[in-house]
PDB file of C-alpha atoms in Angstrom:
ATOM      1  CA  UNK A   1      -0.529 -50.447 178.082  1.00  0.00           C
ATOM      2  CA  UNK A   2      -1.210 -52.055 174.578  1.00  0.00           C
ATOM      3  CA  UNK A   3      -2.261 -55.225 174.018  1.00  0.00           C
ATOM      4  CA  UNK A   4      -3.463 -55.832 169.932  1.00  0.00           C
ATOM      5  CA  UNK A   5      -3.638 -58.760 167.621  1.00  0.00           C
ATOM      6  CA  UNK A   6      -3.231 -58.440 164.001  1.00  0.00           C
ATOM      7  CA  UNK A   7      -3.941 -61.493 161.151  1.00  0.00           C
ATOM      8  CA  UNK A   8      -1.103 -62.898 159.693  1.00  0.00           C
ATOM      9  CA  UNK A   9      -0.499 -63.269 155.693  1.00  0.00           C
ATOM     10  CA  UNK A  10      -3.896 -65.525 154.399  1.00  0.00           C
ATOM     11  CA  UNK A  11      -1.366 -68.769 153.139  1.00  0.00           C
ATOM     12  CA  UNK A  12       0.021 -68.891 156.697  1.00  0.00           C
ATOM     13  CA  UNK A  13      -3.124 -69.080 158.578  1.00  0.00           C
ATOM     14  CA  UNK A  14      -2.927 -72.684 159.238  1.00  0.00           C
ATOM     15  CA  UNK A  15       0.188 -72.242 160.447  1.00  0.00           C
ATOM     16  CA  UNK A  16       0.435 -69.039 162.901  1.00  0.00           C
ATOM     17  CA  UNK A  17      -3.419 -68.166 163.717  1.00  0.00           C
ATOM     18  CA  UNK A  18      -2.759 -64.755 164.986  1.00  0.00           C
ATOM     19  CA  UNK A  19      -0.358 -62.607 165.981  1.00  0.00           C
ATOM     20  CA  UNK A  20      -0.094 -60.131 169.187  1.00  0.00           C
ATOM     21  CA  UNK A  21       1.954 -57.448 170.120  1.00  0.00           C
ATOM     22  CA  UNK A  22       1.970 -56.847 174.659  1.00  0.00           C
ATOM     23  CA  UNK A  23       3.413 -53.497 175.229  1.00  0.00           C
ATOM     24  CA  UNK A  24       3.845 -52.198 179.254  1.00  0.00           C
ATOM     25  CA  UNK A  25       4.698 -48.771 180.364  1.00  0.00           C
ATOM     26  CA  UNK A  26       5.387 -50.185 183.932  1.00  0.00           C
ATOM     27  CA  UNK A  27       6.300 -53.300 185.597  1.00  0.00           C
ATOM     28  CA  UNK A  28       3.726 -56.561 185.749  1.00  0.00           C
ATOM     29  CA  UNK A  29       3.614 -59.569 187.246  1.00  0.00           C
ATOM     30  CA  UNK A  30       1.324 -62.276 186.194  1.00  0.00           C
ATOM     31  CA  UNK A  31       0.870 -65.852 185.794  1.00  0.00           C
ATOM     32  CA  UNK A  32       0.259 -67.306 182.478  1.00  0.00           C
ATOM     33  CA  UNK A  33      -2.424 -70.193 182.171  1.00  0.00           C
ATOM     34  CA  UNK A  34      -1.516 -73.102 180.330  1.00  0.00           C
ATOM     35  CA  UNK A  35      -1.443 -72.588 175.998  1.00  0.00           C
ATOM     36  CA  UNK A  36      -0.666 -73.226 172.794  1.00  0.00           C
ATOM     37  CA  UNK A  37       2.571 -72.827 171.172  1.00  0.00           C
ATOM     38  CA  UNK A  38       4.128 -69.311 170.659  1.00  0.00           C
ATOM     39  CA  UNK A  39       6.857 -67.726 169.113  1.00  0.00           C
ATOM     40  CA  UNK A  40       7.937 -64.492 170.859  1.00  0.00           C
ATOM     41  CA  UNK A  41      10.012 -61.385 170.316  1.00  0.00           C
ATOM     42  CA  UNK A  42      11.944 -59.588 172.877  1.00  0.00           C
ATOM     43  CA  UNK A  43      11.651 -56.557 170.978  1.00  0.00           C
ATOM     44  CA  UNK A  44      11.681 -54.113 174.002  1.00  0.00           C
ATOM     45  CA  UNK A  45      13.181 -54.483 177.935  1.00  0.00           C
ATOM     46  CA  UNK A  46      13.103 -58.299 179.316  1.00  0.00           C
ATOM     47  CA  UNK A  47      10.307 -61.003 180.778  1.00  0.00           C
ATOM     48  CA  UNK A  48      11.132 -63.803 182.865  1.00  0.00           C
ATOM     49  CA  UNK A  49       9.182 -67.057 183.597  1.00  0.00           C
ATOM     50  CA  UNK A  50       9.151 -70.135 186.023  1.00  0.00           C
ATOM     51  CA  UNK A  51       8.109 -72.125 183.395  1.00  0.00           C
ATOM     52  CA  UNK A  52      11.002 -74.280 183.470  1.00  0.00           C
ATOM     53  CA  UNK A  53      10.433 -74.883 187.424  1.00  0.00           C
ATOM     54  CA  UNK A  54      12.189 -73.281 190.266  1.00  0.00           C
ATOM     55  CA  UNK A  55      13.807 -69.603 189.626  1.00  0.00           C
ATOM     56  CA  UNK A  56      12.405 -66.888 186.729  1.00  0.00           C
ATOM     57  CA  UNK A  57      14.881 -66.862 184.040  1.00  0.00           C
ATOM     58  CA  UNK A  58      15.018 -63.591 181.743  1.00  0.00           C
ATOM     59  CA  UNK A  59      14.292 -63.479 178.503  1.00  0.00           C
ATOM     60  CA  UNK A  60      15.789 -60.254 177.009  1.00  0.00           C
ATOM     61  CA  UNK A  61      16.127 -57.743 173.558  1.00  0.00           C
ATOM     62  CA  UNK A  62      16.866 -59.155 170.891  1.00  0.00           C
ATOM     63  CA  UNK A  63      16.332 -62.685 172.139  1.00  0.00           C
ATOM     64  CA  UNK A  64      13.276 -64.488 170.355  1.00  0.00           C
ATOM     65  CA  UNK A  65      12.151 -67.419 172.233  1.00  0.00           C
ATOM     66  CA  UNK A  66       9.964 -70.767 170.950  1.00  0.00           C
ATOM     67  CA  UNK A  67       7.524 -71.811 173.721  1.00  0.00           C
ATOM     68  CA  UNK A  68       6.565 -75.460 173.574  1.00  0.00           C
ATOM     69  CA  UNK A  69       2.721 -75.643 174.381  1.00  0.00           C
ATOM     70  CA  UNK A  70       2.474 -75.994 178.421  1.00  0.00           C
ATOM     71  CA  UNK A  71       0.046 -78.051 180.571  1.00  0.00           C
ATOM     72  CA  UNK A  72       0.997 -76.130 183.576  1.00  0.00           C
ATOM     73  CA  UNK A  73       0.478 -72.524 185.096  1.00  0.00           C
ATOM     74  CA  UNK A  74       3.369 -70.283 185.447  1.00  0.00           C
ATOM     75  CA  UNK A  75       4.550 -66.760 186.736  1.00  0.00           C
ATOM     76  CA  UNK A  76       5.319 -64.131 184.428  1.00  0.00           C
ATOM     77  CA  UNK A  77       7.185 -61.153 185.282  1.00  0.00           C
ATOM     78  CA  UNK A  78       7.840 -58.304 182.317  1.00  0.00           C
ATOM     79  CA  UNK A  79       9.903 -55.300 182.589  1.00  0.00           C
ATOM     80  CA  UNK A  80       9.352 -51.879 182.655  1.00  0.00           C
ATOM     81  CA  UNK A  81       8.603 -50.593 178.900  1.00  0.00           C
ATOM     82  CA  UNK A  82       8.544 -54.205 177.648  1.00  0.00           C
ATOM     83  CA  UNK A  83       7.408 -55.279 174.390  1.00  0.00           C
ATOM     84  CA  UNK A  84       6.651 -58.740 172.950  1.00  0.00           C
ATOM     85  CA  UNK A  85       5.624 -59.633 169.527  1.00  0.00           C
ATOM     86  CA  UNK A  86       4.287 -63.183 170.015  1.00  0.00           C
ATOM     87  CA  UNK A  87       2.867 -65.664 166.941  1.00  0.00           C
ATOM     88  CA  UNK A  88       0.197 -68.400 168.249  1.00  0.00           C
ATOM     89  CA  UNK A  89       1.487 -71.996 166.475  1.00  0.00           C
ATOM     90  CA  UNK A  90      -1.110 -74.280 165.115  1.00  0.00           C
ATOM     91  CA  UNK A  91      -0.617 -78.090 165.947  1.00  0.00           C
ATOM     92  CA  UNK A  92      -0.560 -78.431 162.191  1.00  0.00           C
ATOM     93  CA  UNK A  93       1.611 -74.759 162.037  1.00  0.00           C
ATOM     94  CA  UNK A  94       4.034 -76.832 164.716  1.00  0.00           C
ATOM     95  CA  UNK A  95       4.501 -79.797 162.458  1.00  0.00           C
ATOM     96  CA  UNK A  96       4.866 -77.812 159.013  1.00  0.00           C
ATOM     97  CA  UNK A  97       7.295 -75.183 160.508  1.00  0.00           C
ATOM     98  CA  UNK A  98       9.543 -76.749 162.652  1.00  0.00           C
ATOM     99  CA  UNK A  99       8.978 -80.463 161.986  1.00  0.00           C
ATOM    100  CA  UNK A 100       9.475 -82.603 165.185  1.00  0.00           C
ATOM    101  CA  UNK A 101       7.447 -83.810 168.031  1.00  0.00           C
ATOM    102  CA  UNK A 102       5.975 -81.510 170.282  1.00  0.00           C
ATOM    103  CA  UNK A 103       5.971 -83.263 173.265  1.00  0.00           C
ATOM    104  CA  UNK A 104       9.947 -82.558 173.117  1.00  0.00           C
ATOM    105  CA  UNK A 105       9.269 -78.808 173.631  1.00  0.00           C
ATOM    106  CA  UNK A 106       6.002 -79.084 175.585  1.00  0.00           C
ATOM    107  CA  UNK A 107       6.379 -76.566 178.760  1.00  0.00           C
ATOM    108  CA  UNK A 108       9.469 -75.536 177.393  1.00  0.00           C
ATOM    109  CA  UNK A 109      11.124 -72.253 176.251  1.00  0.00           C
ATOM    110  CA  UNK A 110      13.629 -72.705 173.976  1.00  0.00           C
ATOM    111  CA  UNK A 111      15.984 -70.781 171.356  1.00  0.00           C
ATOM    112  CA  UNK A 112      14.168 -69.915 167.955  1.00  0.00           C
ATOM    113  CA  UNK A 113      16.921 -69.851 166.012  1.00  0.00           C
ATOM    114  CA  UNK A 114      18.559 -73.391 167.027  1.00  0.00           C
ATOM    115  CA  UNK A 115      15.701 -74.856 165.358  1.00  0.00           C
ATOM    116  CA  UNK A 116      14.944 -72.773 162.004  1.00  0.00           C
ATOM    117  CA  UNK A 117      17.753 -73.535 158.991  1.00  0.00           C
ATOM    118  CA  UNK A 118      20.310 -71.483 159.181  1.00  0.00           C
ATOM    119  CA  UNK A 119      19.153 -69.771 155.155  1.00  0.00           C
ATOM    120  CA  UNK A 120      16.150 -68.769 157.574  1.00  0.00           C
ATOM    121  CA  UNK A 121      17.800 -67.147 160.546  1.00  0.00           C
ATOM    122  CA  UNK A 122      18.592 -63.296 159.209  1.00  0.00           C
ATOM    123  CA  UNK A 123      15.144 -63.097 158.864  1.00  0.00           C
ATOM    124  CA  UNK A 124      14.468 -63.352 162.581  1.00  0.00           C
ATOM    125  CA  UNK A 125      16.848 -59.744 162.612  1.00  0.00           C
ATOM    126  CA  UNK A 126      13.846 -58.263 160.308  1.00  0.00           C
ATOM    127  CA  UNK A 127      11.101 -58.270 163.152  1.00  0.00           C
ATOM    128  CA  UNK A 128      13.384 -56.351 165.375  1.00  0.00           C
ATOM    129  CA  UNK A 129      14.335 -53.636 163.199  1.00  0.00           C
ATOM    130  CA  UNK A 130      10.951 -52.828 161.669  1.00  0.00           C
ATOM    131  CA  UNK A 131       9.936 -49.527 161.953  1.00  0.00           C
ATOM    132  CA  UNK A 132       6.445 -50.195 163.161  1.00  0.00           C
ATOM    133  CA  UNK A 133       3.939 -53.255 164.382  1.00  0.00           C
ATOM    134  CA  UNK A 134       2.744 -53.656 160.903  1.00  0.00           C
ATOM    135  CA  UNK A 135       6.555 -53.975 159.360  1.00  0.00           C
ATOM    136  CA  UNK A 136       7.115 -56.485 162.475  1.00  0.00           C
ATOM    137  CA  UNK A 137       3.682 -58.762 161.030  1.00  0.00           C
ATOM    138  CA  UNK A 138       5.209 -58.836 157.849  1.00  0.00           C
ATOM    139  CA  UNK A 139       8.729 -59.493 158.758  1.00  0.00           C
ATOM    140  CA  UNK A 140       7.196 -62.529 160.901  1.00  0.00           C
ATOM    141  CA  UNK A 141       5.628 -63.733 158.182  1.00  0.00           C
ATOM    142  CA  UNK A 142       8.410 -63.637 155.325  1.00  0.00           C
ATOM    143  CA  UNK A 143      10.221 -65.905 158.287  1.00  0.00           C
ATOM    144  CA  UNK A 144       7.419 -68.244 159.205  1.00  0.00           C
ATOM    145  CA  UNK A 145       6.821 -68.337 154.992  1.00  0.00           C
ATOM    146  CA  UNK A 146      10.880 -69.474 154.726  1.00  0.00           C
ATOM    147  CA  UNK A 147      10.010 -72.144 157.586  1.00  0.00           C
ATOM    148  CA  UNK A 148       7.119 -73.635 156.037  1.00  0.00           C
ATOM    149  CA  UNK A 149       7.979 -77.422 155.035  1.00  0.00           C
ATOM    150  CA  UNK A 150       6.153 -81.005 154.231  1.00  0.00           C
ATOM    151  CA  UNK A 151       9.282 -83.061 154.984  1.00  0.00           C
ATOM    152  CA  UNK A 152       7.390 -84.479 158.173  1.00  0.00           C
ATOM    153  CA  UNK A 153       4.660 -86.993 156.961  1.00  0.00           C
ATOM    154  CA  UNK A 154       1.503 -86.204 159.253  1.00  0.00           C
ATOM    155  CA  UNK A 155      -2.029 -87.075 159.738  1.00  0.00           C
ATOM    156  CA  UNK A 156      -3.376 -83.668 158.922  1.00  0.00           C
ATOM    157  CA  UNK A 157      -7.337 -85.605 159.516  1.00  0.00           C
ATOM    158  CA  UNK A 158      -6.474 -86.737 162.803  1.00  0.00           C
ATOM    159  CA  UNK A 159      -4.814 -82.858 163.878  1.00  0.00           C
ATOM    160  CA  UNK A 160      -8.351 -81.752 162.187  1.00  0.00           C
ATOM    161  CA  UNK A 161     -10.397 -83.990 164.377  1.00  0.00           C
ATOM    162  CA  UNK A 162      -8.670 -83.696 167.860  1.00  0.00           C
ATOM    163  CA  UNK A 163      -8.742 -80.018 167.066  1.00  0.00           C
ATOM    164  CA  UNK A 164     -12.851 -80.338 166.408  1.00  0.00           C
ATOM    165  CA  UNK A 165     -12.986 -82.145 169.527  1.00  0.00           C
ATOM    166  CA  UNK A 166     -10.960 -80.280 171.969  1.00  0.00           C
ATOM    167  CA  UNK A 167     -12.508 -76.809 170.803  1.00  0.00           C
ATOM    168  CA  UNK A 168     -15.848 -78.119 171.295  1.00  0.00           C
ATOM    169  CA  UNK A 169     -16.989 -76.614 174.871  1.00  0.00           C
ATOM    170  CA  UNK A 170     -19.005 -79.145 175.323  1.00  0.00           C
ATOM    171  CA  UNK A 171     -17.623 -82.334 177.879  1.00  0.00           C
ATOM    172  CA  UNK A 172     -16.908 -84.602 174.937  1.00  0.00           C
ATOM    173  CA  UNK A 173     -14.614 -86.927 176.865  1.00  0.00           C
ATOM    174  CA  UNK A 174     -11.808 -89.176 175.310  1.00  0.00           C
ATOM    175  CA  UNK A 175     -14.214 -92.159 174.138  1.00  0.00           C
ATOM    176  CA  UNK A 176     -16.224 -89.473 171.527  1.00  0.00           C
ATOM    177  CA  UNK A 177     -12.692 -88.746 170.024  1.00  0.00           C
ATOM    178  CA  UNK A 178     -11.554 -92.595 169.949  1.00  0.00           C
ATOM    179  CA  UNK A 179     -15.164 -93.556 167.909  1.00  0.00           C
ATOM    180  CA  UNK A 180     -15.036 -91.117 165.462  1.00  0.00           C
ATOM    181  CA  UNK A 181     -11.470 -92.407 164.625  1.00  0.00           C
ATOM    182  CA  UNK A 182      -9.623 -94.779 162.467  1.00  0.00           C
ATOM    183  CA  UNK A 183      -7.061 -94.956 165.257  1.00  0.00           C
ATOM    184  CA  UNK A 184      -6.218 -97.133 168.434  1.00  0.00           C
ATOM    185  CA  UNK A 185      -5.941 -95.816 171.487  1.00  0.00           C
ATOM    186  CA  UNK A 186      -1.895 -96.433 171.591  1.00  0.00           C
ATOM    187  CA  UNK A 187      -1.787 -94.560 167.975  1.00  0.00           C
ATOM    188  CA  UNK A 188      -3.988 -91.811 169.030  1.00  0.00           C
ATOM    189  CA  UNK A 189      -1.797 -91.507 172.261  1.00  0.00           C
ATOM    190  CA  UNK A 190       1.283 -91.177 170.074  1.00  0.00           C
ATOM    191  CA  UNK A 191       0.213 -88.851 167.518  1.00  0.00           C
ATOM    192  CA  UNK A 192      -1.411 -86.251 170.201  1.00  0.00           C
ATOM    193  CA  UNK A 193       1.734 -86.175 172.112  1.00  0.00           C
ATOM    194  CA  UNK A 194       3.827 -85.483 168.540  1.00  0.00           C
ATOM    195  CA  UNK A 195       0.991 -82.851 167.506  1.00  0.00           C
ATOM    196  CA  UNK A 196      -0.509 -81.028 170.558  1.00  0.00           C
ATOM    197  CA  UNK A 197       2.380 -81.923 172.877  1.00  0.00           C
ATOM    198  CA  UNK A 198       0.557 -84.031 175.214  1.00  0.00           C
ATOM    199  CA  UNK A 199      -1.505 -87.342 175.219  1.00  0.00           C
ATOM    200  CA  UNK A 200      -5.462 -86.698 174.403  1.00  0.00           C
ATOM    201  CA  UNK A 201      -6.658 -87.322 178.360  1.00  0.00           C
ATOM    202  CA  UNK A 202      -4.556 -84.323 179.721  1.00  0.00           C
ATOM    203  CA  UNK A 203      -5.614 -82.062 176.006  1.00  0.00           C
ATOM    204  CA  UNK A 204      -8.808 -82.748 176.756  1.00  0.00           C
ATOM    205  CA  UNK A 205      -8.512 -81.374 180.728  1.00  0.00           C
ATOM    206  CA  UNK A 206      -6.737 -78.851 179.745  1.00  0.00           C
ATOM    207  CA  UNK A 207      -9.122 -77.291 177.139  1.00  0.00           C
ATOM    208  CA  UNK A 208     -11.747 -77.836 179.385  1.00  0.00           C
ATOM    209  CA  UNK A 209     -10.440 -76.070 181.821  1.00  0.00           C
ATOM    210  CA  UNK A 210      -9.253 -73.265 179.395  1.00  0.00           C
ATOM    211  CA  UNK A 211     -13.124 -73.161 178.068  1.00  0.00           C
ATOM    212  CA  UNK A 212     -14.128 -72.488 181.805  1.00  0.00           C
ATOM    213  CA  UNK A 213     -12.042 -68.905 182.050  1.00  0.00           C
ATOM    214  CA  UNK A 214     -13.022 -67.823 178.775  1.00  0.00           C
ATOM    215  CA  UNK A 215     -16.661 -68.207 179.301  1.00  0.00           C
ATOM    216  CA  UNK A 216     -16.301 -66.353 182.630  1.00  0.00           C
ATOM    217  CA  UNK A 217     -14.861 -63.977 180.442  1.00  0.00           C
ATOM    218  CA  UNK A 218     -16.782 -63.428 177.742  1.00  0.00           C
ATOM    219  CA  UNK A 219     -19.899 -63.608 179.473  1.00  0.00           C
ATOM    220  CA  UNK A 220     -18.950 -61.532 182.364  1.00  0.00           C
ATOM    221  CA  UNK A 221     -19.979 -63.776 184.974  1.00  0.00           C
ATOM    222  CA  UNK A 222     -19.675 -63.476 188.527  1.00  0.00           C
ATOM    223  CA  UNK A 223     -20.451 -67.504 189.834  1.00  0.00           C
ATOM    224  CA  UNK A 224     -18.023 -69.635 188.661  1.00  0.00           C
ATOM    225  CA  UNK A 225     -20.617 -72.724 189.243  1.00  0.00           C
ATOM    226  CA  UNK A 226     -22.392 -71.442 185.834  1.00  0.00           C
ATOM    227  CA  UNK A 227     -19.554 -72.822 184.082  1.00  0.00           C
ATOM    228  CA  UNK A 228     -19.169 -76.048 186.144  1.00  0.00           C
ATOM    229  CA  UNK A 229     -20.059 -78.664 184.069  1.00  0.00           C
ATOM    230  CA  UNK A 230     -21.312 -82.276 184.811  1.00  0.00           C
ATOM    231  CA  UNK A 231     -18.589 -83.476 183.139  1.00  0.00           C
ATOM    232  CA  UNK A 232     -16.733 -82.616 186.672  1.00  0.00           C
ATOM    233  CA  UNK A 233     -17.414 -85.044 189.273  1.00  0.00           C
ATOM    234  CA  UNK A 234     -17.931 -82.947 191.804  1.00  0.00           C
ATOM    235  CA  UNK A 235     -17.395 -78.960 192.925  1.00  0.00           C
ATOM    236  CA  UNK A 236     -13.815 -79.675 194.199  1.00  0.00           C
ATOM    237  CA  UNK A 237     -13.019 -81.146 190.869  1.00  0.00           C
ATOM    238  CA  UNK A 238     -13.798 -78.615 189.167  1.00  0.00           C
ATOM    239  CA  UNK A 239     -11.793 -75.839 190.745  1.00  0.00           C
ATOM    240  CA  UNK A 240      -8.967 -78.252 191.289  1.00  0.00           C
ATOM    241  CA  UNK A 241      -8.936 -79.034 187.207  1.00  0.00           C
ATOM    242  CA  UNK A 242      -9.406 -75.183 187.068  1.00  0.00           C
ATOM    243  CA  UNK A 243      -6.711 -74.050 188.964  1.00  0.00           C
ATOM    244  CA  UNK A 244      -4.140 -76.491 187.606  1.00  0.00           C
ATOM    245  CA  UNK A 245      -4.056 -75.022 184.111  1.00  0.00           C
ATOM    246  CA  UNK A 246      -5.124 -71.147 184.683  1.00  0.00           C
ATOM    247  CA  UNK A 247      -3.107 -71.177 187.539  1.00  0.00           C
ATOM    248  CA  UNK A 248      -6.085 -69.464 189.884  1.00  0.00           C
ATOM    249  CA  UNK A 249      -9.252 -71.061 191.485  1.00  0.00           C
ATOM    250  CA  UNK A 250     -12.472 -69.736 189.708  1.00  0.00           C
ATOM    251  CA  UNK A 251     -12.897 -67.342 192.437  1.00  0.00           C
ATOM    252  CA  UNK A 252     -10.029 -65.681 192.328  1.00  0.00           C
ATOM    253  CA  UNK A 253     -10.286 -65.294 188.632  1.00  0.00           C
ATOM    254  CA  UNK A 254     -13.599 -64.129 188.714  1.00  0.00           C
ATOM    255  CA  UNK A 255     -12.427 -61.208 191.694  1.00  0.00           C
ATOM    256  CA  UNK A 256      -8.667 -60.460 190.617  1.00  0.00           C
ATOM    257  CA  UNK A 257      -8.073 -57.773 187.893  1.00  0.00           C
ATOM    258  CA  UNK A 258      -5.883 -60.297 186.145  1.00  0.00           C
ATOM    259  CA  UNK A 259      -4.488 -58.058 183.521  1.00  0.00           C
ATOM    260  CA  UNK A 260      -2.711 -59.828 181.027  1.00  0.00           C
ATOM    261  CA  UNK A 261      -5.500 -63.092 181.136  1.00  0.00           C
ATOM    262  CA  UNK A 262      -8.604 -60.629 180.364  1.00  0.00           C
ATOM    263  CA  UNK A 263      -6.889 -58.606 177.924  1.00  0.00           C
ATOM    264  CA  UNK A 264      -6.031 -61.512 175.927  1.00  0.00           C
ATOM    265  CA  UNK A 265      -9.352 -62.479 175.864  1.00  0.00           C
ATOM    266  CA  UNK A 266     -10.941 -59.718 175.117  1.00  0.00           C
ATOM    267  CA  UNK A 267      -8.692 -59.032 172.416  1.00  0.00           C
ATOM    268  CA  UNK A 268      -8.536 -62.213 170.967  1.00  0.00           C
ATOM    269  CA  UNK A 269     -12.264 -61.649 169.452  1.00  0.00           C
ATOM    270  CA  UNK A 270     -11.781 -59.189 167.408  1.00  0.00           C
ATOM    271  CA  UNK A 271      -9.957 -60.772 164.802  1.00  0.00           C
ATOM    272  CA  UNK A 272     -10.634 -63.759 162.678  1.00  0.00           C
ATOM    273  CA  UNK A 273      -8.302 -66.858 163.550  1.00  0.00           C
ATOM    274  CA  UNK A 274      -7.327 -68.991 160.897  1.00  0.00           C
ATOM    275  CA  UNK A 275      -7.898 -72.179 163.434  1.00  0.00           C
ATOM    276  CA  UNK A 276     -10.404 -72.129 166.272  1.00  0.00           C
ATOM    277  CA  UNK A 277      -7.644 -73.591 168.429  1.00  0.00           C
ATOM    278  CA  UNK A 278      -5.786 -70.029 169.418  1.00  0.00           C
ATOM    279  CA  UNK A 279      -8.978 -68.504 169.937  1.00  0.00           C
ATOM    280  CA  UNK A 280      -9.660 -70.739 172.861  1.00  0.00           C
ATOM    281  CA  UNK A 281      -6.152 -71.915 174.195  1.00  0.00           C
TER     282      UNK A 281
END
């Protein structure tokens, strides 16, 4: 099993933070916690996902797929000797490359090339017919270079500052975010749903709750209740909140093998991210 992240090209780093190829020798099924936007390659065998609700659909070679960011849990199966090549989308990467609101896409899977420019779309053939990872990394980022675009006029401050504030681990709640501001509420509501693909309340649960499994991570605990914070009301809150987004209670994060979770994590520290938002969602 191989699981490795590589940097993309230094001009696109605000754009795709990192990218990460998952290779499996035999069959796995997961769940995938709640995230950021991807782009992902089919390059080898097939996954399927729930995501949309109800059955797994399959996602097959050559398809490459563009996955809204997700609020939500969902089940993950991949194939025997899959491989993925998967780029992790900015908020800022989302608006500059594809240029409309997120919240469209949000826990969505959707066809890459209905919404690249057609001039743009032969590249997509380049990451499948590399010869190696590296050749995929820098066919992905000739196409996410061809993508890039400032036809969508954004507040690139207020991406900067809900992206301070939702990275932070500490329980800033919704009020710290609206201060430090020029904003209303309504506006702020508006932009973080055309951004991060949801409205700042549910961002900020969801990073929370994201923040929770990677410390029990990182830190190889073994009591969830180190990471409870007071911004939870109470113990029941907390694992609710928990389970909702990584799609597990703490306890059964902390005691399952969880392979595809854990080596993400683990993995996704040994590179340098060009936005602190893929290293924690």
């Amino acid at each position: 099993m191989e699981f490795s992240y590589f940097e993309p090209a230094p001009a696109l780093r605000k754009f795709v933070s990192s990218y990460y190829f998952v290779s499996l020798p035999f069959e796995v099924t997961d769940i995938m916690r709640a995230e950021i936007a991807n782009v992902r390659f089919i390059l080898r065998g097939s996954i399927s996902s729930d995501l949309a609700g109800g059955e797994m659909v399959p996602y097959t070679r050559p398809m490459s797929i563009l996955c809204g960011p997700t609020t939500r849990s969902s089940n993950i199966h991949f194939s025997e000797g899959a491989c993925v090549l998967g780029a992790a989308i900015t908020p800022l990467g989302w608006c500059r490359l594809f240029g409309f609101s997120a919240e469209e896409a949000a826990n969505k899977i959707l066809p890459l090339a209905e919404h690249v420019p057609e001039a743009s779309r032969p590249l997509i053939d380049g990451v499948f017919y590399a010869d190696d990872n590296a050749g995929a990394v820098r066919a992905a980022d000739a196409l996410f270079s061809s993508l890039v675009s400032d036809k969508w006029r954004i507040r690139e401050d207020f991406i900067e500052q809900v992206t301070n504030w939702i990275v932070d681990p500490e329980p800033n709640e919704l009020e710290t975010l609206l201060d430090n501001i020029d904003l209303s509420h309504r506006q702020a509501e508006r932009l973080c749903k055309a951004y991060f693909g949801c409205g700042p309340k549910k961002l900020h649960r969801k990073f929370r709750a994201l923040h929770a499994a990677n410390r029990l991570t990182w830190m190889n605990l073994t009591d969830w209740r180190e990471v409870a914070r007071t911004a939870y009301y109470d113990q029941a809150h907390f694992i609710r909140e928990f389970k909702e987004f990584n799609g597990r209670t703490p306890q059964e994060f902390i005691n399952g093998p969880h392979i595809l979770v854990r080596m993400t994590l683990e993995e996704r520290l040994k590179i340098n991210h060009g936005s602190p938002f893929s290293l924690v969602g």
